[in-house]
Amino acid sequence: MNILEKILPPKTEAAEITQTNQDYTLFSWSKQKGINPIAVKYGDGVYLYDYDDKRYLDFSSGLMNVNIGHGNQRVTQAVMKQMQQVSYVTPGCITKVRGELGKKLAEICPGDLNKAFFTLCGASSIENAIKLARLYTGRHKILSRYQSYHGSSNVAMTVSGDPRKLPVDAQQAPNFVHFDLPYLYRWEYGEENLLKESVAGLERIIAYEGPGNIAAILLEGESGSSGCLQYPAGYLQKVRELCNKHGILLIMDEVMSGFGRTGKWFGFQNHNIIPDMIAMAKGLTSGYLPFGCLMVSDKIAGKYDDAVLPLGLTYSAHPVCCAAALEVLKIYEDDNLLENAGLMGKYVDAGMAEMKLKHPSIGNWRNTGLLGCIELVKDKTTKEPMAPFNAKPDEMVVMNKVATKIRELGMYTFVRWNYIFVAPPLCITKEQIDEGLAIISQAISIADEYVPLI
Ligand SMILES: Cc1ncc(COP(=O)(O)O)c(C=O)c1O
């Protein structure tokens, strides 16, 4: 014991945990000094608890992945049972649970999306989707949207249209092309022109890049961390038509929008289309174990009936992750979580409509099921954002105050630039939503003070 340790009072458990984490681990997407993470002791339903027994309402389901809520012991039991039988087999061996999970996924996926290639996370689903699209079509270019996120490995980061990739710009992979897709709130040329212009813009990019060079278009099933920037009505159907016309594959990234988050199994089901591949992760195991899946159509899979499929991962179809996923899928059904997401989403919409009247800083609220985002502005007429796109730390002063208040009042959620995300676990109740909206309302009052009085 050094002299300081003798003089100072002993550290609390929370302080010790924080110290060890900060001394020996690195934190994603942030400066390493000056951060103040919550030390989580346990989770139960929609709540997280820290070492001082403070309760936090988890209004972003972790990173929009803990869809069934925290601490569900059915998953623990399923995982333990599988571990007691066999914890690992090579992807060349098979297990009962791997086949059962593949069959279940084929049942919930529409059309001929019947073959599952199991991965480790969202990024590895995306990497394999892109690799397979190029192999299958013999083409090299991939088109995707600015203001999208598909993961942080090199290829997934390149295909993303997220400013998180700008610090590693020099490491971007070749043959990725991004297109801009406006969203209604910030579109100034009439709603009736939004779809037409969006489709025309994409058509031009396809023509410029050469349709015969384009392997796939990759889009999120519903926009997530870029701000829930919803598609113009009818847009995805038009994209599907363009893909059909030019022999381009359509890959939907359902990593965040999948598994009930939008009130349907998959976000694209709100748009009446069927893609050629679906990238999955997050809600597949509700974050209980890291896992992902690339679901492919029979047509694509069929090409590899008599040819080698050049994809592989040591942990593909990991039996314990398969067991967690299979149980989580049963929970979605047994607890009617898709239906609840739709109903509770409408309840949040109603609450938000009231909040909009009360708070001058709420510029826009966008939501599908329980994938929602509040956009704060300094002025409802000019729509000047409370913090700009890719805000620098000194531009986040007001939003940081709002975020600090949210946490102080006992909520964990995702605040980015001028966005506050509302994406609680799908098991949430009306009372818990009321509790959450009251916290957000109180915190947003801070931002209201920065809106000039007219
Ligand atoms: C839409 C989308 N795709 C892919 C990813 C990457 O997933 P992972 O972090 O599991 O690699 C994310 C993560 O937030 C996501 O939101």
Coordinates of C-alpha atoms and ligand atoms in Angstrom, one line a residue:
M1 CA 0.0 0.0 0.0
N2 CA 1.5 3.4 -0.9
I3 CA 1.3 6.5 1.2
L4 CA -1.7 7.9 -0.6
E5 CA -3.7 4.7 -0.3
K6 CA -3.0 4.9 3.5
I7 CA -4.2 8.5 3.8
L8 CA -7.2 8.5 1.4
P9 CA -10.5 6.8 2.2
P10 CA -10.8 3.4 0.4
K11 CA -12.2 3.6 -3.2
T12 CA -15.7 2.5 -3.8
E13 CA -16.3 -0.6 -5.9
A14 CA -17.6 1.6 -8.7
A15 CA -14.5 3.8 -8.6
E16 CA -12.2 0.8 -8.7
I17 CA -14.1 -0.8 -11.6
T18 CA -13.9 2.5 -13.5
Q19 CA -10.1 2.9 -12.7
T20 CA -9.3 -0.7 -14.0
N21 CA -11.3 -0.2 -17.1
Q22 CA -9.7 3.1 -17.9
D23 CA -6.2 1.9 -17.1
Y24 CA -6.3 -1.3 -19.1
T25 CA -8.9 -1.0 -21.8
L26 CA -9.6 1.2 -24.8
F27 CA -12.9 2.9 -25.5
S28 CA -14.6 3.1 -29.0
W29 CA -15.1 6.3 -30.9
S30 CA -13.9 8.6 -28.1
K31 CA -11.0 10.4 -26.5
Q32 CA -9.6 8.1 -23.8
K33 CA -9.4 10.8 -21.2
G34 CA -12.3 12.6 -19.6
I35 CA -14.9 9.9 -20.3
N36 CA -17.4 8.9 -17.6
P37 CA -18.9 5.6 -18.5
I38 CA -21.7 4.0 -16.4
A39 CA -20.4 0.9 -14.6
V40 CA -23.2 -1.5 -15.1
K41 CA -23.8 -4.1 -12.4
Y42 CA -26.8 -5.8 -13.9
G43 CA -29.7 -5.4 -16.2
D44 CA -33.4 -6.3 -15.9
G45 CA -36.0 -5.7 -18.6
V46 CA -35.7 -2.1 -19.8
Y47 CA -33.5 -1.0 -16.9
L48 CA -29.8 -1.0 -16.2
Y49 CA -28.4 -0.7 -12.6
D50 CA -25.0 0.6 -11.6
Y51 CA -22.9 -0.2 -8.5
D52 CA -24.5 2.6 -6.5
D53 CA -27.9 1.0 -7.2
K54 CA -28.8 3.9 -9.5
R55 CA -31.4 2.8 -12.1
Y56 CA -31.2 3.8 -15.7
L57 CA -34.1 3.4 -18.2
D58 CA -32.3 2.0 -21.3
F59 CA -34.0 4.0 -24.0
S60 CA -31.7 2.9 -26.8
S61 CA -31.7 -0.9 -26.0
G62 CA -27.9 -0.8 -25.6
L63 CA -26.8 0.0 -29.1
M64 CA -30.3 -0.7 -30.5
N65 CA -29.7 -4.4 -30.1
V66 CA -31.1 -5.6 -26.8
N67 CA -34.6 -5.9 -28.3
I68 CA -36.0 -8.4 -25.8
G69 CA -34.7 -6.4 -22.8
H70 CA -32.0 -7.2 -20.3
G71 CA -31.5 -10.2 -18.2
N72 CA -33.9 -12.6 -19.8
Q73 CA -33.0 -15.9 -18.1
R74 CA -34.5 -18.0 -20.9
V75 CA -31.5 -17.1 -23.0
T76 CA -29.1 -17.9 -20.1
Q77 CA -30.7 -21.3 -19.8
A78 CA -30.5 -22.0 -23.5
V79 CA -26.9 -21.0 -23.7
M80 CA -25.9 -23.0 -20.6
K81 CA -27.7 -26.1 -22.0
Q82 CA -25.8 -25.8 -25.3
M83 CA -22.5 -25.2 -23.5
Q84 CA -23.0 -28.3 -21.4
Q85 CA -23.5 -30.4 -24.6
V86 CA -20.9 -28.8 -26.9
S87 CA -19.5 -25.3 -26.9
Y88 CA -17.7 -25.4 -30.2
V89 CA -17.6 -27.3 -33.4
T90 CA -15.8 -26.3 -36.6
P91 CA -18.1 -24.9 -39.2
G92 CA -17.4 -28.1 -41.2
C93 CA -19.3 -30.1 -38.5
I94 CA -23.0 -29.6 -37.9
T95 CA -25.1 -29.2 -34.8
K96 CA -28.9 -29.6 -34.3
V97 CA -29.2 -26.0 -33.3
R98 CA -27.5 -24.7 -36.4
G99 CA -30.0 -26.4 -38.7
E100 CA -33.0 -25.4 -36.5
L101 CA -31.9 -21.8 -36.5
G102 CA -31.4 -21.8 -40.3
K103 CA -34.9 -23.2 -40.7
K104 CA -36.4 -20.7 -38.4
L105 CA -34.8 -17.8 -40.2
A106 CA -35.9 -19.2 -43.6
E107 CA -39.5 -19.2 -42.1
I108 CA -39.4 -15.6 -41.0
C109 CA -37.6 -14.2 -44.1
P110 CA -39.9 -13.5 -47.1
G111 CA -39.5 -14.8 -50.7
D112 CA -36.7 -17.3 -51.4
L113 CA -34.4 -16.0 -48.8
N114 CA -33.8 -19.5 -47.4
K115 CA -30.0 -19.9 -46.8
A116 CA -28.1 -18.6 -43.8
F117 CA -24.4 -18.0 -43.6
F118 CA -23.7 -17.3 -40.0
T119 CA -21.2 -14.6 -39.1
L120 CA -20.0 -12.8 -36.0
C121 CA -21.5 -9.4 -36.0
G122 CA -22.9 -6.7 -38.3
A123 CA -19.7 -5.8 -40.0
S124 CA -18.8 -9.4 -40.8
S125 CA -22.3 -9.9 -42.3
I126 CA -21.8 -6.8 -44.5
E127 CA -18.2 -7.9 -45.5
N128 CA -19.5 -11.3 -46.6
A129 CA -22.5 -9.8 -48.4
I130 CA -20.3 -7.5 -50.5
K131 CA -17.8 -10.3 -51.2
L132 CA -20.6 -12.6 -52.3
A133 CA -22.4 -10.0 -54.4
R134 CA -19.2 -9.4 -56.3
L135 CA -18.5 -13.1 -56.8
Y136 CA -22.1 -13.8 -57.8
T137 CA -22.4 -11.0 -60.4
G138 CA -18.8 -10.8 -61.5
R139 CA -19.1 -7.0 -61.1
H140 CA -17.1 -4.9 -58.7
K141 CA -18.9 -1.7 -57.7
I142 CA -21.1 -1.3 -54.6
L143 CA -23.5 1.7 -54.3
S144 CA -24.6 2.9 -50.9
R145 CA -26.1 5.9 -49.2
Y146 CA -24.3 8.9 -47.6
Q147 CA -25.6 9.1 -44.0
S148 CA -25.6 5.4 -43.4
Y149 CA -23.7 3.1 -41.2
H150 CA -22.7 -0.5 -41.9
G151 CA -19.9 -1.3 -39.5
S152 CA -16.3 -0.4 -38.7
S153 CA -14.1 -3.0 -40.4
N154 CA -12.3 -1.6 -43.5
V155 CA -14.9 -2.6 -46.1
A156 CA -17.9 -2.1 -43.9
M157 CA -16.6 1.4 -43.0
T158 CA -15.9 2.2 -46.6
V159 CA -19.4 1.3 -47.7
S160 CA -20.8 3.3 -44.8
G161 CA -21.6 6.9 -45.4
D162 CA -20.8 8.0 -41.9
P163 CA -18.3 10.6 -40.9
R164 CA -16.8 8.2 -38.4
K165 CA -14.8 7.0 -41.4
L166 CA -13.2 10.3 -42.2
P167 CA -10.2 9.9 -39.7
V168 CA -9.3 6.7 -41.6
D169 CA -10.1 8.0 -45.0
A170 CA -6.7 6.9 -46.5
Q171 CA -7.6 3.2 -45.6
Q172 CA -10.8 3.2 -47.7
A173 CA -11.3 0.2 -50.0
P174 CA -11.8 0.8 -53.8
N175 CA -14.9 0.5 -55.9
F176 CA -17.5 2.0 -53.5
V177 CA -19.7 4.8 -54.7
H178 CA -22.0 6.8 -52.4
F179 CA -25.2 8.7 -53.3
D180 CA -27.1 11.3 -51.5
L181 CA -30.7 10.7 -50.4
P182 CA -32.6 13.7 -49.0
Y183 CA -35.1 13.3 -46.2
L184 CA -38.4 15.0 -45.9
Y185 CA -37.7 17.4 -43.0
R186 CA -34.8 19.0 -44.8
W187 CA -36.1 18.8 -48.3
E188 CA -37.1 22.2 -49.6
Y189 CA -38.6 21.5 -53.0
G190 CA -42.0 20.1 -52.2
E191 CA -42.9 16.6 -50.9
E192 CA -44.4 15.7 -54.3
N193 CA -40.9 16.0 -55.9
L194 CA -38.9 14.1 -53.2
L195 CA -39.4 10.6 -54.6
K196 CA -39.0 11.7 -58.2
E197 CA -35.7 13.6 -57.6
S198 CA -34.3 10.8 -55.3
V199 CA -34.9 8.1 -57.9
A200 CA -33.6 10.3 -60.7
G201 CA -30.4 11.0 -58.7
L202 CA -29.8 7.3 -58.2
E203 CA -30.5 6.6 -61.9
R204 CA -27.9 9.2 -62.9
I205 CA -25.3 7.6 -60.6
I206 CA -26.0 4.1 -62.0
A207 CA -25.6 5.5 -65.5
Y208 CA -22.4 7.4 -64.7
E209 CA -20.8 4.3 -63.0
G210 CA -22.0 1.9 -65.7
P211 CA -24.8 -0.5 -64.7
G212 CA -22.8 -3.4 -65.9
N213 CA -20.1 -2.6 -63.3
I214 CA -22.4 -2.5 -60.3
A215 CA -22.7 -5.6 -58.2
A216 CA -25.1 -4.4 -55.5
I217 CA -26.9 -1.6 -53.9
L218 CA -26.7 -1.7 -50.1
L219 CA -29.2 0.1 -47.9
E220 CA -30.3 0.0 -44.3
G221 CA -33.8 -1.6 -43.9
E222 CA -34.7 1.6 -42.0
S223 CA -32.1 4.3 -41.4
G224 CA -30.7 4.0 -37.9
S225 CA -27.8 5.8 -36.2
S226 CA -27.6 8.4 -39.0
G227 CA -30.8 9.9 -37.6
C228 CA -33.6 7.6 -38.7
L229 CA -33.6 9.4 -42.1
Q230 CA -36.7 7.7 -43.5
Y231 CA -36.9 6.8 -47.1
P232 CA -39.3 8.8 -49.3
A233 CA -42.5 6.8 -49.7
G234 CA -42.1 4.3 -52.5
Y235 CA -38.4 4.8 -52.8
L236 CA -37.3 1.2 -52.0
Q237 CA -39.7 -0.2 -54.5
K238 CA -38.1 2.0 -57.2
V239 CA -34.7 0.9 -56.1
R240 CA -35.9 -2.7 -56.4
E241 CA -37.1 -2.0 -59.9
L242 CA -33.8 -0.4 -60.9
C243 CA -31.9 -3.4 -59.5
N244 CA -34.1 -5.8 -61.5
K245 CA -33.7 -3.7 -64.6
H246 CA -29.9 -3.7 -64.4
G247 CA -29.1 -7.1 -62.9
I248 CA -27.9 -5.4 -59.7
L249 CA -28.4 -7.2 -56.4
L250 CA -30.2 -5.5 -53.5
I251 CA -28.7 -6.0 -50.1
M252 CA -30.7 -4.8 -47.1
D253 CA -28.8 -4.1 -43.9
E254 CA -31.1 -5.2 -41.1
V255 CA -28.5 -5.2 -38.4
M256 CA -30.2 -2.3 -36.5
S257 CA -33.7 -2.3 -38.1
G258 CA -34.2 -6.1 -38.0
F259 CA -35.9 -8.4 -35.5
G260 CA -39.0 -6.4 -34.6
R261 CA -37.4 -3.0 -34.1
T262 CA -39.7 -1.4 -36.6
G263 CA -42.8 -3.5 -35.7
K264 CA -42.0 -6.1 -38.4
W265 CA -39.4 -8.8 -38.5
F266 CA -37.4 -6.6 -40.9
G267 CA -37.5 -2.9 -41.8
F268 CA -37.8 -3.4 -45.5
Q269 CA -41.1 -5.2 -44.9
N270 CA -42.6 -1.7 -44.2
H271 CA -41.8 -1.0 -47.9
N272 CA -43.2 -4.0 -49.6
I273 CA -40.0 -5.3 -51.2
I274 CA -37.9 -8.4 -51.1
P275 CA -34.1 -8.1 -51.3
D276 CA -31.6 -10.6 -52.6
M277 CA -29.6 -10.7 -49.3
I278 CA -30.2 -9.6 -45.7
A279 CA -27.4 -8.7 -43.4
M280 CA -28.3 -9.4 -39.8
A281 CA -26.8 -9.2 -36.3
K282 CA -27.7 -7.2 -33.1
G283 CA -31.4 -8.3 -32.5
L284 CA -30.6 -11.8 -33.8
T285 CA -29.3 -12.6 -30.3
S286 CA -30.6 -9.4 -28.7
G287 CA -26.9 -8.7 -28.0
Y288 CA -26.7 -11.6 -25.5
L289 CA -23.9 -13.0 -27.6
P290 CA -22.0 -11.5 -30.6
F291 CA -23.5 -13.1 -33.7
G292 CA -24.6 -12.3 -37.2
C293 CA -26.1 -13.9 -40.3
L294 CA -26.1 -13.2 -44.0
M295 CA -29.4 -14.6 -45.4
V296 CA -29.2 -15.2 -49.2
S297 CA -31.7 -16.1 -51.8
D298 CA -32.0 -19.7 -53.2
K299 CA -30.9 -18.2 -56.5
I300 CA -27.6 -16.9 -55.2
A301 CA -27.0 -20.0 -53.0
G302 CA -27.8 -22.3 -55.9
K303 CA -24.7 -21.0 -57.8
Y304 CA -22.6 -22.7 -55.1
D305 CA -24.3 -26.1 -55.3
D306 CA -21.5 -27.3 -57.5
A307 CA -18.9 -24.6 -57.0
V308 CA -16.9 -23.7 -53.9
L309 CA -18.4 -21.0 -51.7
P310 CA -15.3 -19.0 -50.8
L311 CA -16.5 -17.6 -47.4
G312 CA -15.4 -18.8 -44.0
L313 CA -15.0 -17.9 -40.4
T314 CA -13.7 -20.0 -37.5
Y315 CA -16.7 -19.1 -35.5
S316 CA -19.3 -19.4 -38.2
A317 CA -22.5 -21.1 -36.9
H318 CA -21.0 -21.1 -33.3
P319 CA -23.4 -23.5 -31.5
V320 CA -23.7 -21.4 -28.4
C321 CA -24.6 -18.3 -30.4
C322 CA -27.0 -20.3 -32.5
A323 CA -28.7 -21.5 -29.3
A324 CA -29.0 -17.9 -28.0
A325 CA -30.4 -16.8 -31.3
L326 CA -33.0 -19.6 -31.5
E327 CA -34.2 -18.8 -28.0
V328 CA -34.4 -15.1 -28.7
L329 CA -36.5 -15.7 -31.8
K330 CA -38.9 -17.8 -29.7
I331 CA -39.1 -15.0 -27.2
Y332 CA -40.0 -12.5 -29.9
E333 CA -42.9 -14.7 -30.8
D334 CA -44.0 -15.9 -27.3
D335 CA -44.0 -12.3 -25.9
N336 CA -45.6 -10.8 -29.0
L337 CA -42.7 -8.3 -29.2
L338 CA -43.2 -7.3 -32.8
E339 CA -46.8 -6.4 -32.1
N340 CA -45.8 -4.6 -28.9
A341 CA -43.1 -2.6 -30.9
G342 CA -45.8 -1.4 -33.3
L343 CA -48.3 -0.5 -30.5
M344 CA -45.7 1.2 -28.3
G345 CA -44.3 3.0 -31.3
K346 CA -47.7 4.6 -31.8
Y347 CA -47.8 5.5 -28.1
V348 CA -44.4 7.2 -28.3
D349 CA -45.6 9.1 -31.5
A350 CA -48.6 10.4 -29.6
G351 CA -46.5 11.5 -26.6
M352 CA -44.0 13.1 -28.9
A353 CA -46.7 15.1 -30.7
E354 CA -47.6 16.6 -27.3
M355 CA -44.0 17.3 -26.5
K356 CA -43.5 19.0 -29.9
L357 CA -46.1 21.6 -28.9
K358 CA -44.4 22.2 -25.6
H359 CA -40.8 22.4 -26.7
P360 CA -39.6 25.0 -29.2
S361 CA -36.4 23.1 -29.8
I362 CA -38.0 19.9 -31.2
G363 CA -37.7 20.4 -34.9
N364 CA -38.7 16.9 -36.0
W365 CA -39.6 13.5 -34.7
R366 CA -39.1 10.5 -37.0
N367 CA -40.0 7.0 -36.0
T368 CA -40.8 3.5 -37.3
G369 CA -42.0 1.1 -34.6
L370 CA -39.5 1.7 -31.9
L371 CA -36.7 3.2 -34.0
G372 CA -37.1 6.9 -33.5
C373 CA -35.1 10.1 -33.4
I374 CA -35.8 13.6 -32.1
E375 CA -34.0 16.3 -34.1
L376 CA -33.3 19.5 -32.0
V377 CA -33.1 22.9 -33.7
K378 CA -32.3 26.4 -32.7
D379 CA -35.1 27.7 -34.8
K380 CA -38.2 25.8 -36.1
T381 CA -38.4 28.1 -39.1
T382 CA -34.8 28.1 -40.3
K383 CA -34.4 24.5 -38.9
E384 CA -30.8 25.5 -37.9
P385 CA -29.7 22.4 -36.0
M386 CA -28.8 22.6 -32.3
A387 CA -25.5 21.0 -33.2
P388 CA -24.3 20.5 -36.8
F389 CA -23.7 17.3 -38.8
N390 CA -20.5 15.8 -37.5
A391 CA -20.3 18.4 -34.7
K392 CA -17.0 19.2 -33.2
P393 CA -16.7 19.1 -29.3
D394 CA -17.1 22.9 -29.0
E395 CA -20.3 22.7 -31.1
M396 CA -21.8 20.1 -28.7
V397 CA -22.1 22.4 -25.6
V398 CA -25.9 22.5 -25.5
M399 CA -26.4 18.9 -26.6
N400 CA -23.9 17.8 -24.0
K401 CA -25.9 19.6 -21.3
V402 CA -29.0 17.8 -22.5
A403 CA -27.2 14.4 -22.5
T404 CA -25.8 15.0 -19.1
K405 CA -29.3 15.8 -17.8
I406 CA -30.8 12.7 -19.4
R407 CA -28.3 10.6 -17.6
E408 CA -28.6 12.4 -14.3
L409 CA -32.4 11.8 -14.4
G410 CA -31.8 8.1 -14.8
M411 CA -31.8 7.3 -18.5
Y412 CA -29.3 5.8 -20.8
T413 CA -29.8 6.7 -24.5
F414 CA -27.8 7.6 -27.6
V415 CA -27.3 11.3 -28.2
R416 CA -25.5 12.2 -31.4
W417 CA -25.0 15.8 -32.8
N418 CA -28.6 17.3 -32.6
Y419 CA -30.3 13.9 -32.3
I420 CA -31.7 12.1 -29.3
F421 CA -32.6 8.5 -30.1
V422 CA -35.7 6.7 -28.8
A423 CA -35.3 3.0 -29.3
P424 CA -36.2 1.1 -26.1
P425 CA -36.4 -2.6 -25.8
L426 CA -39.5 -4.0 -27.5
C427 CA -40.9 -5.3 -24.2
I428 CA -41.4 -1.7 -22.9
T429 CA -44.8 -0.7 -21.4
K430 CA -46.8 2.5 -21.6
E431 CA -45.8 3.5 -18.1
Q432 CA -42.2 3.0 -18.9
I433 CA -42.5 5.1 -22.0
D434 CA -44.2 7.8 -19.9
E435 CA -41.3 7.7 -17.5
G436 CA -38.8 8.0 -20.4
L437 CA -40.6 10.8 -22.2
A438 CA -40.8 12.8 -19.0
I439 CA -37.1 12.5 -18.6
I440 CA -36.4 13.6 -22.1
S441 CA -38.9 16.4 -21.8
Q442 CA -37.1 17.7 -18.7
A443 CA -33.7 17.5 -20.4
I444 CA -34.9 19.2 -23.6
S445 CA -36.0 22.2 -21.6
I446 CA -32.3 23.0 -21.4
A447 CA -32.2 23.2 -25.2
D448 CA -35.4 25.3 -25.3
E449 CA -33.5 28.1 -23.5
Y450 CA -31.3 28.4 -26.6
V451 CA -34.2 29.0 -28.9
P452 CA -34.6 32.7 -29.3
L453 CA -38.0 34.1 -28.3
I454 CA -40.0 35.4 -31.2
Ligands
LIG1 C1 -27.2 -0.7 -39.8 C2 -25.9 -1.3 -39.2 N1 -25.2 -2.1 -39.9 C3 -24.0 -2.6 -39.4 C4 -23.6 -2.3 -38.2 C5 -22.3 -2.9 -37.6 O1 -22.6 -3.9 -36.7 P1 -21.4 -4.4 -35.7 O2 -21.1 -3.2 -34.8 O3 -22.0 -5.5 -35.0 O4 -20.3 -4.8 -36.6 C6 -24.3 -1.5 -37.4 C7 -23.9 -1.1 -36.0 O5 -24.4 -0.2 -35.4 C8 -25.5 -0.9 -37.9 O6 -26.3 -0.1 -37.2

